[in-house]
mmCIF file with all atom_site columns, C-alpha atoms in Angstrom:
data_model
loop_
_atom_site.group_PDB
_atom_site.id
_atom_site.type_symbol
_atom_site.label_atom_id
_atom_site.label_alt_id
_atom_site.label_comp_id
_atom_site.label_asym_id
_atom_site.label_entity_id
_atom_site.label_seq_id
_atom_site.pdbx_PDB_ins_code
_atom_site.Cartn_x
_atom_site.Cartn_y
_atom_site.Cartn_z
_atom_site.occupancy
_atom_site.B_iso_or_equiv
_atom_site.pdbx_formal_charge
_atom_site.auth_seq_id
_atom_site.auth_comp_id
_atom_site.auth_asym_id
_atom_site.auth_atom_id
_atom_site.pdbx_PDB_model_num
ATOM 1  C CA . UNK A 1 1  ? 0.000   0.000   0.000   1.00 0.00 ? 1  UNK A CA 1
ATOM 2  C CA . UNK A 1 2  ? 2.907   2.284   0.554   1.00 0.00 ? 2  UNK A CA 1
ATOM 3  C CA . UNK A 1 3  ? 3.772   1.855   -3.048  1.00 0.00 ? 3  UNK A CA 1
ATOM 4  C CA . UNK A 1 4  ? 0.691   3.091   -4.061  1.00 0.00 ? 4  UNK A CA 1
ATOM 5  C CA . UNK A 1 5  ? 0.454   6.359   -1.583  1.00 0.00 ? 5  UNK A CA 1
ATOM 6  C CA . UNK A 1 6  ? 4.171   7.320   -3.138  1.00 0.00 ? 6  UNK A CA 1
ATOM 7  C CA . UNK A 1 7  ? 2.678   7.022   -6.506  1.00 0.00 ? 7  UNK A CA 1
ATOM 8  C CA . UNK A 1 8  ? -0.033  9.067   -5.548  1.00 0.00 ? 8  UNK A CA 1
ATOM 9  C CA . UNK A 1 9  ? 1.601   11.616  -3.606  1.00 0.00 ? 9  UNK A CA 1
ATOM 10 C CA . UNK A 1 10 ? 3.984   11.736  -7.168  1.00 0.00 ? 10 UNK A CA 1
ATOM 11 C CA . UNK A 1 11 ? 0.913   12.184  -9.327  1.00 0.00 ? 11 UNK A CA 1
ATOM 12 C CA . UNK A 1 12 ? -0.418  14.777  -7.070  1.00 0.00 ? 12 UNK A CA 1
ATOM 13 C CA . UNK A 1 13 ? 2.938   16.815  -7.185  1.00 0.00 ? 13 UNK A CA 1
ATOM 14 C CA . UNK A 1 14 ? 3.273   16.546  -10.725 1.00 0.00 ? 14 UNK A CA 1
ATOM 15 C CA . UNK A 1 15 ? -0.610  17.834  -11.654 1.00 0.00 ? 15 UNK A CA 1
ATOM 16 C CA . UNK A 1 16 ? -0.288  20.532  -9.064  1.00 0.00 ? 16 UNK A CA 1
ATOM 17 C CA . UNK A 1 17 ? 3.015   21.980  -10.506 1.00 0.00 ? 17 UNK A CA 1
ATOM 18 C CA . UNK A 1 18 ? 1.164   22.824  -13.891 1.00 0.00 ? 18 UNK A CA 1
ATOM 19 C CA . UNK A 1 19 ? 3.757   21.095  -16.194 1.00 0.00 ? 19 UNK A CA 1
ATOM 20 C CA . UNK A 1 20 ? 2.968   18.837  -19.153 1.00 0.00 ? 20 UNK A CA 1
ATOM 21 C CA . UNK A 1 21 ? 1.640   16.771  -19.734 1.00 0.00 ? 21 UNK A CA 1
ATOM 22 C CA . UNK A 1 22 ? -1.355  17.957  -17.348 1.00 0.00 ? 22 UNK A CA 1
ATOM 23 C CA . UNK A 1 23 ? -0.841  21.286  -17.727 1.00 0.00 ? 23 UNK A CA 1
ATOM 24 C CA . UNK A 1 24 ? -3.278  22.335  -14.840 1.00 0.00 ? 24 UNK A CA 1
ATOM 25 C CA . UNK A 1 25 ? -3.929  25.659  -13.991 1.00 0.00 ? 25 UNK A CA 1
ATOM 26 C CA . UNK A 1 26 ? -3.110  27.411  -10.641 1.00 0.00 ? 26 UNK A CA 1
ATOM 27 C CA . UNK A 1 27 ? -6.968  28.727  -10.448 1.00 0.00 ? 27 UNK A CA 1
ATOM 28 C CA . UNK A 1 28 ? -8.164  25.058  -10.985 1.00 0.00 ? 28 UNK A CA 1
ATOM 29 C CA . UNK A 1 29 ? -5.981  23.564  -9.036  1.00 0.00 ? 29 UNK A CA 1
ATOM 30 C CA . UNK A 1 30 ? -7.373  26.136  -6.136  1.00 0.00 ? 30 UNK A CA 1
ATOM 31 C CA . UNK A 1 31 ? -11.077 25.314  -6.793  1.00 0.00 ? 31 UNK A CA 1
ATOM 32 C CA . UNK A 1 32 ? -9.822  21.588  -6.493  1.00 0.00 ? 32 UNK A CA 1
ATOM 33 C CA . UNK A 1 33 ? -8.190  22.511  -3.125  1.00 0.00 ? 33 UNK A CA 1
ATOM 34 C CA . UNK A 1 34 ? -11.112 24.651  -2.105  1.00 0.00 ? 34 UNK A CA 1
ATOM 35 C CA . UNK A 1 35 ? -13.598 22.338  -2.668  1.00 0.00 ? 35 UNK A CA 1
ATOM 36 C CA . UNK A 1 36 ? -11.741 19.853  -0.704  1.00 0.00 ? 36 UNK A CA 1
ATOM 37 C CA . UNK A 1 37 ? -11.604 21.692  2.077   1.00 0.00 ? 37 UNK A CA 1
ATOM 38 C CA . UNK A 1 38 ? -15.137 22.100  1.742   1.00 0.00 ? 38 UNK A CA 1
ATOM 39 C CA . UNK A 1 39 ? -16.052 18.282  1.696   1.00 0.00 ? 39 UNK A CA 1
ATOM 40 C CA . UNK A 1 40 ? -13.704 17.763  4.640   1.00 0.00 ? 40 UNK A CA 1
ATOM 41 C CA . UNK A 1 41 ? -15.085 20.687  6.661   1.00 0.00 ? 41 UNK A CA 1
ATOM 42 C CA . UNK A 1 42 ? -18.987 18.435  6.828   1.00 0.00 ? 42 UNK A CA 1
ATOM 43 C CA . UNK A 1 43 ? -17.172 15.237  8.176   1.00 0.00 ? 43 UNK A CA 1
ATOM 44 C CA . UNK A 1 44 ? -17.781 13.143  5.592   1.00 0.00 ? 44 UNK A CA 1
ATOM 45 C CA . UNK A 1 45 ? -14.276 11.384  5.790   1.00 0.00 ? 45 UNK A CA 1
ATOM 46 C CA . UNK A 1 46 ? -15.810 10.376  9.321   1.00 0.00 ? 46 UNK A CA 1
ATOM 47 C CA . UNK A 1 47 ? -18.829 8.892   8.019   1.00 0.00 ? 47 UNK A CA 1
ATOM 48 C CA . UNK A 1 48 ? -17.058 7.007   5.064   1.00 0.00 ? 48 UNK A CA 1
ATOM 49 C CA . UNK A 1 49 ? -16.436 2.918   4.980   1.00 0.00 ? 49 UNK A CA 1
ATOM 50 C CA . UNK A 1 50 ? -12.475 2.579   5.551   1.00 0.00 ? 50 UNK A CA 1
ATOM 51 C CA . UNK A 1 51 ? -10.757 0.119   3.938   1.00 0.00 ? 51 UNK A CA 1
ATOM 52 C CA . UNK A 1 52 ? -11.636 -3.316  4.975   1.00 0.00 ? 52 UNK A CA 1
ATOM 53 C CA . UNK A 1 53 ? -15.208 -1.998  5.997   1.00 0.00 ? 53 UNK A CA 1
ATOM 54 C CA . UNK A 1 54 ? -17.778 -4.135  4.715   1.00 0.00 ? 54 UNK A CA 1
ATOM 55 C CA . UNK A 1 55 ? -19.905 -2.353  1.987   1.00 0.00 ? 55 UNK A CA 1
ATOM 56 C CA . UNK A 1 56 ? -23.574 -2.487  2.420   1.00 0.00 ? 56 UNK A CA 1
ATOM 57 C CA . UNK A 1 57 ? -25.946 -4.426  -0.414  1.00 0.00 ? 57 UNK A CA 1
ATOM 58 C CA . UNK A 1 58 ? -27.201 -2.225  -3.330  1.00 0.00 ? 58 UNK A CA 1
ATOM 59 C CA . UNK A 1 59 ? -28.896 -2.296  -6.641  1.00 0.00 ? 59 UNK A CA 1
ATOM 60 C CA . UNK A 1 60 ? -27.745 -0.318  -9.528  1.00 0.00 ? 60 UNK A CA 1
ATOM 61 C CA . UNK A 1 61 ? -28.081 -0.269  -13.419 1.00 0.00 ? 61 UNK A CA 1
ATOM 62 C CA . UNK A 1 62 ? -25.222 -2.170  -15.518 1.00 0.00 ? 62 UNK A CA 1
ATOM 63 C CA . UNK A 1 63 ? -23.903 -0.914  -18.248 1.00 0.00 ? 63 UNK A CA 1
ATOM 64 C CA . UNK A 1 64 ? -26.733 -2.466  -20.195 1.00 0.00 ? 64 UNK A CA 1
ATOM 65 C CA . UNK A 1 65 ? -29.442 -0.775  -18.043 1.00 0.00 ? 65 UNK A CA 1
ATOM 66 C CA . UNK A 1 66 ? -30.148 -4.223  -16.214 1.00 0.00 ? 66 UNK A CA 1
ATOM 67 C CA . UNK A 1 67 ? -30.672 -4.412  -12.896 1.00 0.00 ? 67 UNK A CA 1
ATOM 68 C CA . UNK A 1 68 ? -27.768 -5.971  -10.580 1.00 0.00 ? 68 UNK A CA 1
ATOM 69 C CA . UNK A 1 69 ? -27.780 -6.649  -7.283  1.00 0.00 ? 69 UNK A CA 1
ATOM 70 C CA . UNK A 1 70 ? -24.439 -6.676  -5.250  1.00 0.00 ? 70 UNK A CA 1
ATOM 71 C CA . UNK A 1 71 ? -25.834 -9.679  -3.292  1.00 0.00 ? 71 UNK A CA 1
ATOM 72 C CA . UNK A 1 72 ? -25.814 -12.078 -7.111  1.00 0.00 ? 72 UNK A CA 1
ATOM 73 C CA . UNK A 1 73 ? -22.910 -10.705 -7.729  1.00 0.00 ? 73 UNK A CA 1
ATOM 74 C CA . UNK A 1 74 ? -20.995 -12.315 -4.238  1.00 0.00 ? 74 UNK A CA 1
ATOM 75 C CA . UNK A 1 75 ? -22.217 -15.016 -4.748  1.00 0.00 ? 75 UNK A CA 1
ATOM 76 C CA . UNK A 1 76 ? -20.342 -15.609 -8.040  1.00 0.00 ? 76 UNK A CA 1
ATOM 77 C CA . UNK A 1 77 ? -16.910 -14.351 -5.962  1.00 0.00 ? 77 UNK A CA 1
ATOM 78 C CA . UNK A 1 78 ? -15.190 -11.132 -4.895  1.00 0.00 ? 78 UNK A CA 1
ATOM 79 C CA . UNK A 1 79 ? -16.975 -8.139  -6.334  1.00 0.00 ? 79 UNK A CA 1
ATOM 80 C CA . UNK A 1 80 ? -14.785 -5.194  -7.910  1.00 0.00 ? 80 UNK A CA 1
ATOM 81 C CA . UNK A 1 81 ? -16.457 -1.956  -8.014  1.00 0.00 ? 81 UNK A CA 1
ATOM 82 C CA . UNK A 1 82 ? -15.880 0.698   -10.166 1.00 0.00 ? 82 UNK A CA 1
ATOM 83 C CA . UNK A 1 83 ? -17.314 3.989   -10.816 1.00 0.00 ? 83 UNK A CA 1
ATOM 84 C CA . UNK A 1 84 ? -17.505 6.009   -13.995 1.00 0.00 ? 84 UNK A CA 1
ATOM 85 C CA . UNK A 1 85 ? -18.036 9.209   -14.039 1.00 0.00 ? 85 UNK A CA 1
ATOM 86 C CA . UNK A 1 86 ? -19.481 9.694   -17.676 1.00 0.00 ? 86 UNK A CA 1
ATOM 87 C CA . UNK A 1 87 ? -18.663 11.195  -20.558 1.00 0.00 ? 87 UNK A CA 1
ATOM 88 C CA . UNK A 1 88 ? -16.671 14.513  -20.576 1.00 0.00 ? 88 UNK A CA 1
#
């Protein structure tokens, strides 16, 4: 896991600095920094699952707009969840 936090702390400094290839600029990087600030300051890091939390059961849509529930899915092994945020 350590691995991944140096990677991440790498990315991070890279994007902030505004060099290629991300090319970020200092006002959005500010919003992004604002608005995290923001999140933090309603205590939702308190109220989130932590890593080996169990998640709770949910339906959602697939990508072909059926129906899933996380419950099938266990039972056909270890679920990996990933979220998409759409198109840009």
């Amino acid at each position: 896991m350590a691995e991944l936090q140096q990677r991440l702390d790498e990315f991070k400094k890279t994007f902030e600095s505004g060099a290629p290839p991300y090319n970020a600029p200092h006002e959005a990087i500010e919003t992004m920094h604002r608005a995290t600030a923001e999140l933090k300051a309603t205590g939702i890091e308190g109220r989130s699952l932590k890593a080996g939390d169990p998640a709770p059961g949910f339906t959602l849509f697939n990508q072909d707009h059926v129906q899933v529930a996380s419950s099938d899915l266990l039972r056909q092994g270890p679920l990996v969840i990933s979220f998409f945020r759409g198109h840009w």
